Coordinates of N, CA and C in Angstrom, one line a residue:
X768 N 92.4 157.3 62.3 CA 92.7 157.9 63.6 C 91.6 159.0 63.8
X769 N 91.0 159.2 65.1 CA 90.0 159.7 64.8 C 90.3 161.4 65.8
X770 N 89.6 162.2 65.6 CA 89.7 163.5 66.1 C 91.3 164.8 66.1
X771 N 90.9 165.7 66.3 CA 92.2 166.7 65.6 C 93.2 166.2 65.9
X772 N 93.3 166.0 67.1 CA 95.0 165.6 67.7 C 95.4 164.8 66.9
X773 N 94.3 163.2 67.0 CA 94.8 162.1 66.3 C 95.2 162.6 64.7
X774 N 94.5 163.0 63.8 CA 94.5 163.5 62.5 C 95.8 164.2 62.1
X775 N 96.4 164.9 63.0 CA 98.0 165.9 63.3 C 98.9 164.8 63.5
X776 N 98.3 163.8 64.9 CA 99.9 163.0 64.3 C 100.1 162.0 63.0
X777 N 98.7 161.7 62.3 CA 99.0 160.9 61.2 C 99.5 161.5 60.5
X778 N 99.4 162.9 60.1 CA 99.9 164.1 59.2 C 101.7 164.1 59.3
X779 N 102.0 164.0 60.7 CA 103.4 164.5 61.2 C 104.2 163.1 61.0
X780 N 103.1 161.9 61.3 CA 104.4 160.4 60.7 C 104.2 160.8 59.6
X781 N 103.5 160.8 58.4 CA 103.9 161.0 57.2 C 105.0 162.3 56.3
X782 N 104.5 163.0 57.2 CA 106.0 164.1 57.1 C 107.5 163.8 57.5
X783 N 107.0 162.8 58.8 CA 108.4 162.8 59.4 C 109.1 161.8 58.0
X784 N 108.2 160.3 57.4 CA 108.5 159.1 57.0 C 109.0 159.7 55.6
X785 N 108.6 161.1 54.7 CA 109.4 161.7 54.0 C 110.3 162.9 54.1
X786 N 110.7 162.7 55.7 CA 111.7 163.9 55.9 C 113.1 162.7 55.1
X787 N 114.4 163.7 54.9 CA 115.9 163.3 54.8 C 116.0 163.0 56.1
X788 N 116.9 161.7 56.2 CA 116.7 161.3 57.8 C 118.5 162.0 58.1
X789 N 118.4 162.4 59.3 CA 120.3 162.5 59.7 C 121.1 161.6 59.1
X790 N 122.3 162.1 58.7 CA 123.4 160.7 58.8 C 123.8 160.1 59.9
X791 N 123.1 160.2 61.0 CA 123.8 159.7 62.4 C 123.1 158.2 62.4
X792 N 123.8 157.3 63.0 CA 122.9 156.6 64.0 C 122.0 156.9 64.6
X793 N 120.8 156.0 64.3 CA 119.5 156.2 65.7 C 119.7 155.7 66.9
X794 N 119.3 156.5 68.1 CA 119.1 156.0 69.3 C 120.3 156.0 70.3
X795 N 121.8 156.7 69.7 CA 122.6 156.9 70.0 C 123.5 157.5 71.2
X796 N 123.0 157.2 72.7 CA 123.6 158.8 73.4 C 124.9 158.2 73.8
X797 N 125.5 159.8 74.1 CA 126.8 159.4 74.4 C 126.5 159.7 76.1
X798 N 127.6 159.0 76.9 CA 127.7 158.7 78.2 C 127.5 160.1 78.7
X799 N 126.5 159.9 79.8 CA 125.9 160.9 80.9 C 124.9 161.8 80.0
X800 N 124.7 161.7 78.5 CA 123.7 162.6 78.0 C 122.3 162.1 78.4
X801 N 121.5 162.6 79.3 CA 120.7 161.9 79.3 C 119.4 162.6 78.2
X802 N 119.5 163.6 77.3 CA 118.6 164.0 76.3 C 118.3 163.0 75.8
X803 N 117.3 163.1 74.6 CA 116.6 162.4 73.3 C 117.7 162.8 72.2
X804 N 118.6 161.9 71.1 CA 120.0 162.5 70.4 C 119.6 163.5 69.2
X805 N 119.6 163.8 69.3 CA 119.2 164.7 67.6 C 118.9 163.8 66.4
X806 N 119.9 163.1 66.6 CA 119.4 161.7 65.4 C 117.8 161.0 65.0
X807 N 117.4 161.4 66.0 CA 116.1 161.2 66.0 C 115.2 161.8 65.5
X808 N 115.2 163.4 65.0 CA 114.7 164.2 64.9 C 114.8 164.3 63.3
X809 N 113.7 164.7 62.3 CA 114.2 164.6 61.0 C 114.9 166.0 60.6
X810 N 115.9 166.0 59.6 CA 117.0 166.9 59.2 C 116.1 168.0 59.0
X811 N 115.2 168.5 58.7 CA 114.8 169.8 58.4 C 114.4 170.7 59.7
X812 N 114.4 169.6 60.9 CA 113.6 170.0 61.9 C 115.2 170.5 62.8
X813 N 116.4 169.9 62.4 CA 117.4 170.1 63.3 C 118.3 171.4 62.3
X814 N 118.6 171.7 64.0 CA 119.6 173.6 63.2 C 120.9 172.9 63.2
X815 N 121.7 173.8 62.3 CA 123.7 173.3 62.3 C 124.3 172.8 63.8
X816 N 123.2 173.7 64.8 CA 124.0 173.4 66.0 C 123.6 172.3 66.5
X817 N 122.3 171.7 66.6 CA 121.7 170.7 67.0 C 122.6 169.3 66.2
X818 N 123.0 169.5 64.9 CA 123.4 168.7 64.2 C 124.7 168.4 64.4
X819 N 125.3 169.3 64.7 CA 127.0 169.3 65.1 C 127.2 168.4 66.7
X820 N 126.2 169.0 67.5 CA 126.1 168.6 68.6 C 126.1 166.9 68.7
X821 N 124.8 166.6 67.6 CA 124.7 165.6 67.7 C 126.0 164.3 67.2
X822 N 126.5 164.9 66.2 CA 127.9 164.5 65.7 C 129.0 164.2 66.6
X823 N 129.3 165.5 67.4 CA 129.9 165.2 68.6 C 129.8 164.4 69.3
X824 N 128.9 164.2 69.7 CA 128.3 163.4 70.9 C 128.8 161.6 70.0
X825 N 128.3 161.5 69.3 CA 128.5 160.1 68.0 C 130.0 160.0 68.0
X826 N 131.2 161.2 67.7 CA 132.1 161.2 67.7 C 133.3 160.5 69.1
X827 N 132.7 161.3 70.4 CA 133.2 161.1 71.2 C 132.9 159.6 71.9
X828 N 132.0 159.2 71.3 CA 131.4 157.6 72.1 C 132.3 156.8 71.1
X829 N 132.4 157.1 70.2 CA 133.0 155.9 69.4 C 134.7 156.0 69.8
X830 N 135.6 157.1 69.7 CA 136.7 157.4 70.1 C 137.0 156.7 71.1
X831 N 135.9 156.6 72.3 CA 136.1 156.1 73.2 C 136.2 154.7 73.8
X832 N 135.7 153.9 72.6 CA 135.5 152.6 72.5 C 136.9 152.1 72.7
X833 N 138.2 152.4 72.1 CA 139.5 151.4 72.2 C 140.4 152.5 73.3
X834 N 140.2 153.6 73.7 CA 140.5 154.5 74.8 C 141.4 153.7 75.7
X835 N 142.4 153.9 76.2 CA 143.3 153.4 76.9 C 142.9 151.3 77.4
X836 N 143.0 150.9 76.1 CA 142.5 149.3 76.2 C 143.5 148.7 76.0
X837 N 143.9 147.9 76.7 CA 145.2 147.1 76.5 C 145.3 145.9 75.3
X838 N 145.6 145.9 74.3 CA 145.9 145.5 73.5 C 146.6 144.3 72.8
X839 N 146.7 143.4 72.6 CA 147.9 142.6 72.4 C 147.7 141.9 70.8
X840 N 148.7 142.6 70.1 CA 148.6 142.0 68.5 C 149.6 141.0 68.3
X841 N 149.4 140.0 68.3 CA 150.8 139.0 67.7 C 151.0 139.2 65.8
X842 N 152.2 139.1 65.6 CA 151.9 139.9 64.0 C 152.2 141.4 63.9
X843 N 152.6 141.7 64.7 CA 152.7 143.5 64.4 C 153.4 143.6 63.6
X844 N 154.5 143.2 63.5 CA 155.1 143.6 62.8 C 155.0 143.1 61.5
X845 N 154.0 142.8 60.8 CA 153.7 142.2 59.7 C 153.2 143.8 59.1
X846 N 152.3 143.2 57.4 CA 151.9 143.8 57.3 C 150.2 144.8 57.4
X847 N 149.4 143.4 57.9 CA 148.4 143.5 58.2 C 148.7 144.1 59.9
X848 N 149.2 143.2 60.5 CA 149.9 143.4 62.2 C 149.8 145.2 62.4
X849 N 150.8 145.8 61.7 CA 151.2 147.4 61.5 C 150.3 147.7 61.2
X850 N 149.4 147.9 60.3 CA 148.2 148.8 59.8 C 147.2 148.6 60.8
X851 N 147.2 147.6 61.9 CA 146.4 147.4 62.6 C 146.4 148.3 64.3
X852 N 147.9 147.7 64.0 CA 148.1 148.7 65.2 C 148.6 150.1 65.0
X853 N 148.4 151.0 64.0 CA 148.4 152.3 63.6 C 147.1 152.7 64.2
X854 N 146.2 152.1 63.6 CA 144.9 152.5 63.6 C 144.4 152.6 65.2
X855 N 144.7 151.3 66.0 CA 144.2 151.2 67.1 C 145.1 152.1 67.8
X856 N 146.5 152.5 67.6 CA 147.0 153.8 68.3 C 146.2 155.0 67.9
X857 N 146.0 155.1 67.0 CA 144.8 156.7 66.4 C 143.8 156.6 67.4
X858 N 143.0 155.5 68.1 CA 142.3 155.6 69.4 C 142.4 155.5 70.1
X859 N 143.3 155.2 70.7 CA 143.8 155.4 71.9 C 144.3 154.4 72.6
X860 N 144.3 153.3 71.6 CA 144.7 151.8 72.7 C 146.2 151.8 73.1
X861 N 145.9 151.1 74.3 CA 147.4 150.5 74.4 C 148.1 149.4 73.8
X862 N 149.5 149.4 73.1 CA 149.4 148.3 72.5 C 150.7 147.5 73.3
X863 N 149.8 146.5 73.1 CA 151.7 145.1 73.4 C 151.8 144.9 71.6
X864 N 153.0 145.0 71.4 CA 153.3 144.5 69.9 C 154.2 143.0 70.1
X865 N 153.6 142.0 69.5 CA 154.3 140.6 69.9 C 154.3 140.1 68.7
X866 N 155.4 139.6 68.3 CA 156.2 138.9 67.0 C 157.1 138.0 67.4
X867 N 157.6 137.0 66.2 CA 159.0 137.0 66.0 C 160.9 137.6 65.9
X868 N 160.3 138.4 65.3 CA 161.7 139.0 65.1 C 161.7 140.6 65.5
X869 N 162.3 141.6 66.7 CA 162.3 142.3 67.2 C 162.2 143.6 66.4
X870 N 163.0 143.7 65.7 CA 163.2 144.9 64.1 C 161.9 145.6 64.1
X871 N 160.9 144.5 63.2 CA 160.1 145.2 62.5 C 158.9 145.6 63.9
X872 N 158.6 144.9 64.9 CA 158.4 145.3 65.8 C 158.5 146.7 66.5
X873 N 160.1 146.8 66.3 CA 160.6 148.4 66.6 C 160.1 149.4 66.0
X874 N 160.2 148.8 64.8 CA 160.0 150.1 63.7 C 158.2 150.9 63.7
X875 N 157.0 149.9 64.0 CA 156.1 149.5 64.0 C 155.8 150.7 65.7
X876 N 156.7 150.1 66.7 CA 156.2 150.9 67.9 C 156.8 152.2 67.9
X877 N 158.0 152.7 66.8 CA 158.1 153.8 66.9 C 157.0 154.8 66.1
X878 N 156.6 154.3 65.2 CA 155.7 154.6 64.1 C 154.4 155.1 65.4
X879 N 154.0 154.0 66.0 CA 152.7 154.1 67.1 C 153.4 155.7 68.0
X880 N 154.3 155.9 68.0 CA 155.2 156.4 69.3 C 155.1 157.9 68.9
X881 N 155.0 158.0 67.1 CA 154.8 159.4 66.5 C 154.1 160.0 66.5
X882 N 153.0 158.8 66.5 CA 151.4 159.4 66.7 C 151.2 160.1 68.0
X883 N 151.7 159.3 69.0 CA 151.4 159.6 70.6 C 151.3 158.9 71.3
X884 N 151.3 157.6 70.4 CA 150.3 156.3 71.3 C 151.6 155.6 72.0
X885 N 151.1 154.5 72.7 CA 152.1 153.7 73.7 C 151.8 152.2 72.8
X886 N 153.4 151.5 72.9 CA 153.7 150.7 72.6 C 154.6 149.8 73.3
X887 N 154.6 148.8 73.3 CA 155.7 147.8 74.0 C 155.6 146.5 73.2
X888 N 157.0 146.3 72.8 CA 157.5 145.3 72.2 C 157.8 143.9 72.8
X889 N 157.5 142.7 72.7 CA 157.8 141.6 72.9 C 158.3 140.7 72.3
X890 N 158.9 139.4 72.1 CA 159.4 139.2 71.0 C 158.5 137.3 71.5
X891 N 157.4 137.3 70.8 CA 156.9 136.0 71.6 C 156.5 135.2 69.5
X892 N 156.7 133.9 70.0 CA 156.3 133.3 69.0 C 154.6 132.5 69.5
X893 N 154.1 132.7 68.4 CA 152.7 132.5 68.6 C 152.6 131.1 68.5
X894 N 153.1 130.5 68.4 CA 152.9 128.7 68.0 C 153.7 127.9 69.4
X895 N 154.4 128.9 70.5 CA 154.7 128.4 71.4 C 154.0 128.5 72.6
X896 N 153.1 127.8 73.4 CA 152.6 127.5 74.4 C 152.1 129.2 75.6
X897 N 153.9 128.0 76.1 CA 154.5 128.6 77.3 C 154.9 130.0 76.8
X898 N 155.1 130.3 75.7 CA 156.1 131.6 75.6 C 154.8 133.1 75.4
X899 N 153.7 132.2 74.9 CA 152.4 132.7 74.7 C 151.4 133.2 75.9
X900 N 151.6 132.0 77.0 CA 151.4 132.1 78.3 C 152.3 133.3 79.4
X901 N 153.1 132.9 79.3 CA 153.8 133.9 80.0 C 154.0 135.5 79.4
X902 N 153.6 135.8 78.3 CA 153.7 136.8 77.5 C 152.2 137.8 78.0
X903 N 151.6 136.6 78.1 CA 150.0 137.2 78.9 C 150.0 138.0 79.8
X904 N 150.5 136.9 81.0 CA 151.7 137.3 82.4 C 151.2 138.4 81.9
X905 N 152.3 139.0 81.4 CA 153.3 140.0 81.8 C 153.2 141.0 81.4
X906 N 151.6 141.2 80.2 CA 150.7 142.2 79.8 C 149.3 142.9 81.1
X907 N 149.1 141.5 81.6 CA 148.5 141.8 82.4 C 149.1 142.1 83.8
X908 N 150.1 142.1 83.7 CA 150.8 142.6 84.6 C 151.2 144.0 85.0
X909 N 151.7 144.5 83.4 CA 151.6 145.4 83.4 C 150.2 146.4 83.2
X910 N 149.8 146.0 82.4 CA 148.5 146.8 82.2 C 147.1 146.8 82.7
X911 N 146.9 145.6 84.1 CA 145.8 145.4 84.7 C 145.1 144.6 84.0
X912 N 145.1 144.4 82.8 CA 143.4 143.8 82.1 C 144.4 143.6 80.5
X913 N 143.8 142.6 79.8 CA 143.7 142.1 78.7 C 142.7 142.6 78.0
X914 N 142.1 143.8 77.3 CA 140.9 144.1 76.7 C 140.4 143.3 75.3
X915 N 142.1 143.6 74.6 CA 141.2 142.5 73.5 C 143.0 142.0 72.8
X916 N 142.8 140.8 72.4 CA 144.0 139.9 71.7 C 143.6 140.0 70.2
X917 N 144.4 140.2 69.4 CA 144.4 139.9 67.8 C 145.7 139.2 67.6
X918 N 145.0 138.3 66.4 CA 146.1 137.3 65.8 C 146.5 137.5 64.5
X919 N 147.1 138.0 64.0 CA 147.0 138.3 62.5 C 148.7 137.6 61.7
X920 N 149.3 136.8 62.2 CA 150.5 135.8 62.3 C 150.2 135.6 60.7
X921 N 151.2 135.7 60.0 CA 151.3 134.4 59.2 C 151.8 133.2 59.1
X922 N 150.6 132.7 58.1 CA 150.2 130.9 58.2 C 151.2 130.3 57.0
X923 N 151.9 131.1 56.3 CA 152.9 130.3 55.7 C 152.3 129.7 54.5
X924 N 151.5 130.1 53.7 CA 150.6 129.5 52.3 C 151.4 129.1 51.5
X925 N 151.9 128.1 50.9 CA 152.4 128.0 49.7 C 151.9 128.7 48.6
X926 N 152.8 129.3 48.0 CA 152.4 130.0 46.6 C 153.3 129.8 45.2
X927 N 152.9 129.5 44.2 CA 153.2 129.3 43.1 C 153.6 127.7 42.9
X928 N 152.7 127.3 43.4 CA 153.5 125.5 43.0 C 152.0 125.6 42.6
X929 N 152.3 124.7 41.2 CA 151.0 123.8 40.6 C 150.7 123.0 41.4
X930 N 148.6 122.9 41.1 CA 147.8 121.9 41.9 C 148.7 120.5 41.9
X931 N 149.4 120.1 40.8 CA 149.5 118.4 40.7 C 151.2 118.5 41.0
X932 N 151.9 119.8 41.5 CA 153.1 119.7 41.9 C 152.8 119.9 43.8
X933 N 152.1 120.0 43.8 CA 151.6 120.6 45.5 C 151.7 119.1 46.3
X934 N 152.4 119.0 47.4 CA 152.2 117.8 48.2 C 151.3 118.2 49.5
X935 N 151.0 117.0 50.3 CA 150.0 117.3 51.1 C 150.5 117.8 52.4
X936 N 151.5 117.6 52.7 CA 152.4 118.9 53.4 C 152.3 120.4 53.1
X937 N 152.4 120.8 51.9 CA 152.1 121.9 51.3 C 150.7 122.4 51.6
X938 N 149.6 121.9 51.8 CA 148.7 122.1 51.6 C 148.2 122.1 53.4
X939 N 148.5 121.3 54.3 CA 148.0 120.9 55.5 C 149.0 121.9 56.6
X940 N 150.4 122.3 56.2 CA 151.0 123.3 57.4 C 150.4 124.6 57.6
X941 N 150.1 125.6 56.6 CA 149.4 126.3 56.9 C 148.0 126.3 57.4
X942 N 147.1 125.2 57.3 CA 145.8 125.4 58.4 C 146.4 124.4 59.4
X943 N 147.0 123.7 59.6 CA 147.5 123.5 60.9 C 148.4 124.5 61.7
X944 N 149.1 125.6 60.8 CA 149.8 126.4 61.7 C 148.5 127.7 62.0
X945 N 147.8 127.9 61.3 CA 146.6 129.0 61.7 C 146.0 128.6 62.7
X946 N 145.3 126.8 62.8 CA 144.3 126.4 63.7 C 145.6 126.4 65.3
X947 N 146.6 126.2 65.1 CA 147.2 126.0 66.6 C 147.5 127.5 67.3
X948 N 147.8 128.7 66.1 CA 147.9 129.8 66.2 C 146.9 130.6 67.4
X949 N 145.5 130.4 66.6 CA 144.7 130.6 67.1 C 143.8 130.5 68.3
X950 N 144.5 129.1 68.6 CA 143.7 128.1 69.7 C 144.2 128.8 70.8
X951 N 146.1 129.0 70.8 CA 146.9 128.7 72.0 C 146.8 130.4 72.3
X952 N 146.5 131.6 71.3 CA 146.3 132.6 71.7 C 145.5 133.3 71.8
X953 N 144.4 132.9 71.3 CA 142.9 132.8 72.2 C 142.6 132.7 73.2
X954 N 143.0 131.5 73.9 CA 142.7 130.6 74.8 C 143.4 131.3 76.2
X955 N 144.8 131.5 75.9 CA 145.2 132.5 76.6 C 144.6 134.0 77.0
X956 N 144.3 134.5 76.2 CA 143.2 135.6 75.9 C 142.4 135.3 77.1
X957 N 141.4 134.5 76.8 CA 140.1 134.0 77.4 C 140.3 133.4 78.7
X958 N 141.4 132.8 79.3 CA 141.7 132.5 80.4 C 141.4 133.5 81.5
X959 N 142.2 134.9 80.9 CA 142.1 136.2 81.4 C 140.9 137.0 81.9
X960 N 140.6 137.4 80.5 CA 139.6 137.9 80.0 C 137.9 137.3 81.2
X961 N 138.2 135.7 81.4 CA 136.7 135.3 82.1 C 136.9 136.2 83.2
X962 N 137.9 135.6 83.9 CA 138.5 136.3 85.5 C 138.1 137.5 85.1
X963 N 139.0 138.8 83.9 CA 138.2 140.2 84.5 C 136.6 140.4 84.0
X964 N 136.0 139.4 83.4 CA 134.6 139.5 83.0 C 134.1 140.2 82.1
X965 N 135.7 140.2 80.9 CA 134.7 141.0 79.7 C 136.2 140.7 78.7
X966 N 135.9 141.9 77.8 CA 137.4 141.4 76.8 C 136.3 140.8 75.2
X967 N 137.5 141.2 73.9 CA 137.7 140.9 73.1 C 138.8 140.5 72.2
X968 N 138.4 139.2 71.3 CA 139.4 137.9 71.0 C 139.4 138.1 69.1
X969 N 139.8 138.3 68.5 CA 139.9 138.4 66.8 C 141.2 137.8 66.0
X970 N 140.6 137.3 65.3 CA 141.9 136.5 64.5 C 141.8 137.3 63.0
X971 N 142.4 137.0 62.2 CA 142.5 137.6 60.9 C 143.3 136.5 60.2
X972 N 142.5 135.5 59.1 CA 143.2 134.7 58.0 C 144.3 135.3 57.5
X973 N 145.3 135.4 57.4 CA 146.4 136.0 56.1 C 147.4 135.2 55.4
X974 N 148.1 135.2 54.9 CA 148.9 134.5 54.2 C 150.3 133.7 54.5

């Protein structure tokens, strides 16, 4: 690189290349910031405030990702179901809780209810069509939009039978009850979801 200027910035990539980088994400802004994020900047070069700021900013974008999003877990009331929808109450989603059996459901949306968050209980079986379909209805009815569906149902695994005591029933109802699980409340999902032109769809293998 030739002359002073040039000679200073090869000096300054190599300073920067062994500065401690932020722990932030690079390239990060949060909505309406139109600055350069601090993340960018190497750590020796940013003050507590610069760095806090920058955190913030990191903080409040991500918070804001499941922010009043309409939700729909079939499985809540399980045990993957409930830890799922704790969590997605901690940010703010809205949740439909949809199961089989009403109970653990309750228990599940009052748990959501302590935190702060919103909950509504349905009692829909996921291997039923129609009951799957109209359960959509009536989320999006209520809540404008389907943002994102999770499936987290269990698939009914056999457990503890020997390989050569196992029949082929045993072995084929649970990926046939996963793969039909999946299809009919997905699909549902995504019916939705094209019409409002956005939306997220997740399943979770469990037992």
């Amino acid at each position: 690189i030739a002359g002073e200027e040039g000679q200073f910035s090869r000096r300054q990539q190599l300073d920067d290349r062994n500065e401690p980088q932020s722990r932030y994400p690079r390239g990060r802004l949060a909505e309406g910031d139109g600055q350069q994020p601090v993340a960018h900047l190497p750590a020796s070069r940013q003050t507590p405030t610069d760095d806090l700021a920058a955190w913030n900013r990191y903080t409040r974008m991500n918070e804001s990702l499941l922010h009043n999003k309409s939700t729909i877990i079939y499985g809540a009331g399980g045990g993957i179901g409930s830890g799922v929808a704790l969590e997605f109450a901690r940010q703010g989603a809205r949740l439909f809780l949809a199961g089989r059996t009403r109970e653990p459901l309750e228990r599940v949306a009052a748990q959501v209810q302590a935190l702060g968050g919103r909950a509504e209980v349905a009692v829909v079986d996921a291997l039923d069509e129609g009951a799957i379909e109209r359960h959509a209805d009536s989320v999006l009815a209520a809540a404008g939009a389907i943002d994102v569906s999770i499936n987290v149902i269990a698939r009914g695994d056999v457990q503890g039978i020997p390989l050569v005591e196992m029949s082929g029933e045993d072995l084929l109802a649970p990926v046939v009850t996963g793969l039909r699980t999946n299809f009919l409340t997905a699909r549902a999902a995504a019916r939705r979801m094209a019409r409002q032109g956005s939306g997220v769809i997740l399943t979770v293998t469990s037992g």
